[in-house]
Coordinates of C-alpha atoms and ligand atoms in Angstrom, one line a residue:
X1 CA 7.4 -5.5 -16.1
X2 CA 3.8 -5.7 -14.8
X3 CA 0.7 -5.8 -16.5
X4 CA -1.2 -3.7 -13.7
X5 CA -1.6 -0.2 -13.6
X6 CA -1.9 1.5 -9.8
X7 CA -5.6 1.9 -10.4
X8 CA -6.7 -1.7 -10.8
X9 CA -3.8 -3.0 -8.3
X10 CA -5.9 -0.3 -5.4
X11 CA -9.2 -2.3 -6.6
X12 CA -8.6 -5.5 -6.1
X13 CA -9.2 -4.8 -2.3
X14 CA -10.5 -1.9 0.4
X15 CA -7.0 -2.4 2.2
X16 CA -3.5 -2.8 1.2
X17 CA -2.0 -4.1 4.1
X18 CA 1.2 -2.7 5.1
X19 CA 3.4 -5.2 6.0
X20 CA 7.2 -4.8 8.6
X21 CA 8.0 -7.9 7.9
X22 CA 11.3 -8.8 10.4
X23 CA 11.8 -12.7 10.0
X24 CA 12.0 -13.8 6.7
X25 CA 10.4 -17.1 7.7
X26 CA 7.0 -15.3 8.4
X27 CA 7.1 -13.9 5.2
X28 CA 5.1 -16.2 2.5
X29 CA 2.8 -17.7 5.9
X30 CA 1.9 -14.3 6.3
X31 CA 1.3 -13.3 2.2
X32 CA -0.8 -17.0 2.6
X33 CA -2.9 -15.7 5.1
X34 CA -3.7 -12.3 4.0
X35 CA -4.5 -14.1 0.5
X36 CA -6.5 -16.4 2.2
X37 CA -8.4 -13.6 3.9
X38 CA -9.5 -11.9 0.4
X39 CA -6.1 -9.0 0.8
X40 CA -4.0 -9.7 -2.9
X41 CA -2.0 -6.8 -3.3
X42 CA 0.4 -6.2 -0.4
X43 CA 2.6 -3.5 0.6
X44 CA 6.2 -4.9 2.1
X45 CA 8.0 -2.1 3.6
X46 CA 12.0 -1.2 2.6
X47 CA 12.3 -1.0 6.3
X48 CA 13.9 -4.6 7.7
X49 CA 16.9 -6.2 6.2
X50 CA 14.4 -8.9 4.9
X51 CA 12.3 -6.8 3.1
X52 CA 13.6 -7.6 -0.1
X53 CA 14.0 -11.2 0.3
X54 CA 10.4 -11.6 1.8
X55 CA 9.3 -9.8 -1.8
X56 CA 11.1 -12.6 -3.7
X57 CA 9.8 -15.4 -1.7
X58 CA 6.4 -13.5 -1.4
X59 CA 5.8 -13.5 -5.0
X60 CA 7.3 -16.7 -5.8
X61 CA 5.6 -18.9 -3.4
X62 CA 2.0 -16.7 -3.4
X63 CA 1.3 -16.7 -7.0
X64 CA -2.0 -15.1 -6.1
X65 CA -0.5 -11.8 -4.3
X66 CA 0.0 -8.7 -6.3
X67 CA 3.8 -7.9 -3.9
X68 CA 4.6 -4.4 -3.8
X69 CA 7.4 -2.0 -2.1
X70 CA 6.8 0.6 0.2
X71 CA 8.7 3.5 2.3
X72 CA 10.6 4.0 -1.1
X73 CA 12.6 6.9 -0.9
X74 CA 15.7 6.9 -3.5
X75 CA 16.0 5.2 -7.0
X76 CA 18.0 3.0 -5.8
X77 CA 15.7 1.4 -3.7
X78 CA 13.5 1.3 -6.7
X79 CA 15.6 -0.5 -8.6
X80 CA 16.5 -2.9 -5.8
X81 CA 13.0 -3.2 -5.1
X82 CA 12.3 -3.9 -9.0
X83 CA 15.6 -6.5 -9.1
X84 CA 13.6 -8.3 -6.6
X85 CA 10.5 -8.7 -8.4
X86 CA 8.0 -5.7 -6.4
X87 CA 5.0 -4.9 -8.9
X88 CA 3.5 -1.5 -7.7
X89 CA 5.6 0.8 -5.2
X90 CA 4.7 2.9 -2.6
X91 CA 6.4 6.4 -1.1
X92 CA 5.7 8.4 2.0
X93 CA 6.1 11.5 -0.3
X94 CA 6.3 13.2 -3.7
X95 CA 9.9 12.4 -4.8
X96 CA 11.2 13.2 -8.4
X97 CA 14.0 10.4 -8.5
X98 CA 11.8 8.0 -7.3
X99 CA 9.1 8.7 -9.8
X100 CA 11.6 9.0 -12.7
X101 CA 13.0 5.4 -11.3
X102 CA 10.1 3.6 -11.4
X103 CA 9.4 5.2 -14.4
X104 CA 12.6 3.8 -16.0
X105 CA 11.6 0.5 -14.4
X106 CA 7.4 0.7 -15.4
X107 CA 6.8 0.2 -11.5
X108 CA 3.2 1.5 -10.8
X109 CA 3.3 3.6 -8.4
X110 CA 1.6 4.9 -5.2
X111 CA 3.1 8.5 -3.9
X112 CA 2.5 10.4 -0.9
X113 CA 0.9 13.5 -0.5
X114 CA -0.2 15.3 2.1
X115 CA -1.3 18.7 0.7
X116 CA -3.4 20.0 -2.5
X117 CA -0.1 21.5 -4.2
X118 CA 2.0 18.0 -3.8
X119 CA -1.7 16.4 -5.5
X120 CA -1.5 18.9 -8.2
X121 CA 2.7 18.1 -9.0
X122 CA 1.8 14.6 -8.7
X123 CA -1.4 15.4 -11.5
X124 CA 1.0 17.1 -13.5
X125 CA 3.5 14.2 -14.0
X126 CA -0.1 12.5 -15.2
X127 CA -0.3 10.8 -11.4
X128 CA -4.1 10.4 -10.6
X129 CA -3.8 7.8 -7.9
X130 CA -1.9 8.7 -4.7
X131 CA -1.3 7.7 -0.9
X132 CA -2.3 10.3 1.7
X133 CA -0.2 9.8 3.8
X134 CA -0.2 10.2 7.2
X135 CA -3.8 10.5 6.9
X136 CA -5.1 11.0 10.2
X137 CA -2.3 12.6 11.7
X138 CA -3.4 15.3 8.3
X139 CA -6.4 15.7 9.2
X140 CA -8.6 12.5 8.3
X141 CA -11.5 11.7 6.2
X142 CA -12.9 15.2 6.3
X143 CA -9.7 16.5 4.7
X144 CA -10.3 14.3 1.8
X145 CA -13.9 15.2 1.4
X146 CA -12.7 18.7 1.2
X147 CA -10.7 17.5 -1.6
X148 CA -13.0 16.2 -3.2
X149 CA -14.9 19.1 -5.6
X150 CA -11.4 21.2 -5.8
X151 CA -8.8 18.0 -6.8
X152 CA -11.6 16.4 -8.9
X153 CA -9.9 13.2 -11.1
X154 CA -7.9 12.7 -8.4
X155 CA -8.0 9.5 -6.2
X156 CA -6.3 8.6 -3.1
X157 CA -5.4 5.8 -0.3
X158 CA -4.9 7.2 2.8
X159 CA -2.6 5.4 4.6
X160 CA -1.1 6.2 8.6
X161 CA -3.6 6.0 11.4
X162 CA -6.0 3.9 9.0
X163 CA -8.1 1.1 11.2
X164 CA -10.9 -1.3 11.8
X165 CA -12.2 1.5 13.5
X166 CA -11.8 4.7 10.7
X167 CA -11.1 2.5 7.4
X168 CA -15.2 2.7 6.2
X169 CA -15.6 6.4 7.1
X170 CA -12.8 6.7 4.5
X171 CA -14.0 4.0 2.2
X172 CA -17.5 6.0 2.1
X173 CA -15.6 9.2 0.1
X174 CA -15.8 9.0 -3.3
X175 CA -12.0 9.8 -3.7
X176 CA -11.1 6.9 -2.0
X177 CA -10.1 4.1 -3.9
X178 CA -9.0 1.8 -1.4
X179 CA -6.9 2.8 2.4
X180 CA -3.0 1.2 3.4
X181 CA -2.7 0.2 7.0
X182 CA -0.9 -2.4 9.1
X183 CA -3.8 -3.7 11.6
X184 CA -4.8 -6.4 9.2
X185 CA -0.8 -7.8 10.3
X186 CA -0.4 -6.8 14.0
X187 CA 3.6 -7.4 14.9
X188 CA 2.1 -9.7 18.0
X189 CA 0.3 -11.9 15.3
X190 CA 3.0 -12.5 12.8
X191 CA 5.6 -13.2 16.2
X192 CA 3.1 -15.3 17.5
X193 CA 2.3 -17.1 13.7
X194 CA -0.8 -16.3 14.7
X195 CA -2.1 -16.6 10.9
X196 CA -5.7 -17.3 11.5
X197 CA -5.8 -14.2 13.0
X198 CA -4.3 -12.4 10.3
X199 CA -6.4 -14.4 7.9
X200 CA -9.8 -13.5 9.8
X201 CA -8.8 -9.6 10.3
X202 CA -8.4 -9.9 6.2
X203 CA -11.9 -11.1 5.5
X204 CA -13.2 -8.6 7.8
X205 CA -11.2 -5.8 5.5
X206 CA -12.0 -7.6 2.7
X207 CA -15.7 -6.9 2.9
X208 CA -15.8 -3.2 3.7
X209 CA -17.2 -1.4 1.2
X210 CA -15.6 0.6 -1.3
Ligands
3PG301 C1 3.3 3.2 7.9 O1 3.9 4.2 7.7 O2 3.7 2.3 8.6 C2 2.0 3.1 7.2 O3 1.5 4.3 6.9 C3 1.0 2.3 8.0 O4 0.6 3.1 9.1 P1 -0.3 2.4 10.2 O5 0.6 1.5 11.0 O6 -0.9 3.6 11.0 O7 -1.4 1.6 9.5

């Protein structure tokens, strides 16, 4: 069903945005202007009535945008989420049905862990990329540079808390692949239609380093 794997969807940027998306009208302006900004692959959250429409229209208006699903938390919003075209999938945490789903389904996906023994479940289902999630309310970047040496082959994108402001001390760790966060689509901007705003807080993620 996709031809990405979780590794090269979390390198085609340093931030997923992750996107509450509440009007379905704002929903391909807003993929445009993330797109525009240099942000491909974007994370719509299962948390708005929209959510799954705004995937569909996402990915059939925005050819250019790798759509994914996030706050996944039972198959069946896997496979609604798949039905509606997601490519990659994101999880707040370690969930066997949701992993077996997407397996069934050949989503990619991007689970959340928040401690060294849900890492090591998630290596041992053959998982190497993962979300940290909520990654500064855990602890932060130094948690993750703790991780490093010990969780070795391991990668992760924290996500919760992640900002302008944190995002590059995070980017800096060699186990970070890329971070999740929703500044890059502030509610007030996508209400407003603000999308040169969105579009110039994408090119400023868009060139931190990874
Ligand atoms: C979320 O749960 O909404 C994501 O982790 C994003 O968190 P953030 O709003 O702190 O970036």
């Amino acid at each position: 069903m996709t031809d990405l794997t979780i590794e090269r969807i979390c390198r085609l940027a340093p931030v997923v945005p992750v996107l509450i998306i509440d009007d379905l009208d704002s929903a391909v302006p807003l993929a445009r202007a993330l797109v525009a900004g240099g942000l491909r692959a974007l994370e719509v959250t299962m948390r708005t009535p929209v959510a799954l429409d705004a995937i569909r229209a996402m990915r059939d208006a925005v050819p250019e945008a790798v759509v994914g699903v996030g706050t996944l938390r039972t198959a069946t919003d896997v496979d609604a989420a798949v039905a509606a075209g997601a490519r990659f999938g994101v999880s707040p945490g370690l969930s066997v049905p949701v992993l077996d789903a997407a397996d069934r389904a050949g989503l990619p996906m991007l689970p959340g862990v928040a401690t060294p023994t849900e890492a090591m479940a998630a290596a041992d289902r053959g998982l190497s990329v993962l979300k940290f999630f909520p990654a500064e309310a855990n602890g932060g970047a130094q948690v993750l540079k703790a991780w490093a040496s010990p969780l070795q082959g391991l990668s992760f994108c924290p996500t919760g808390g992640v900002s302008e402001k944190n995002a590059a001390d995070y980017l800096a760790l060699p186990n970070v692949i890329c971070v999740g966060g929703s500044w890059v689509a502030p509610n007030d901007a996508i209400t407003a239609r603000d999308w040169s705003r969105i579009t110039g807080l994408s090119k400023a993620a868009a060139h931190l380093m990874t």
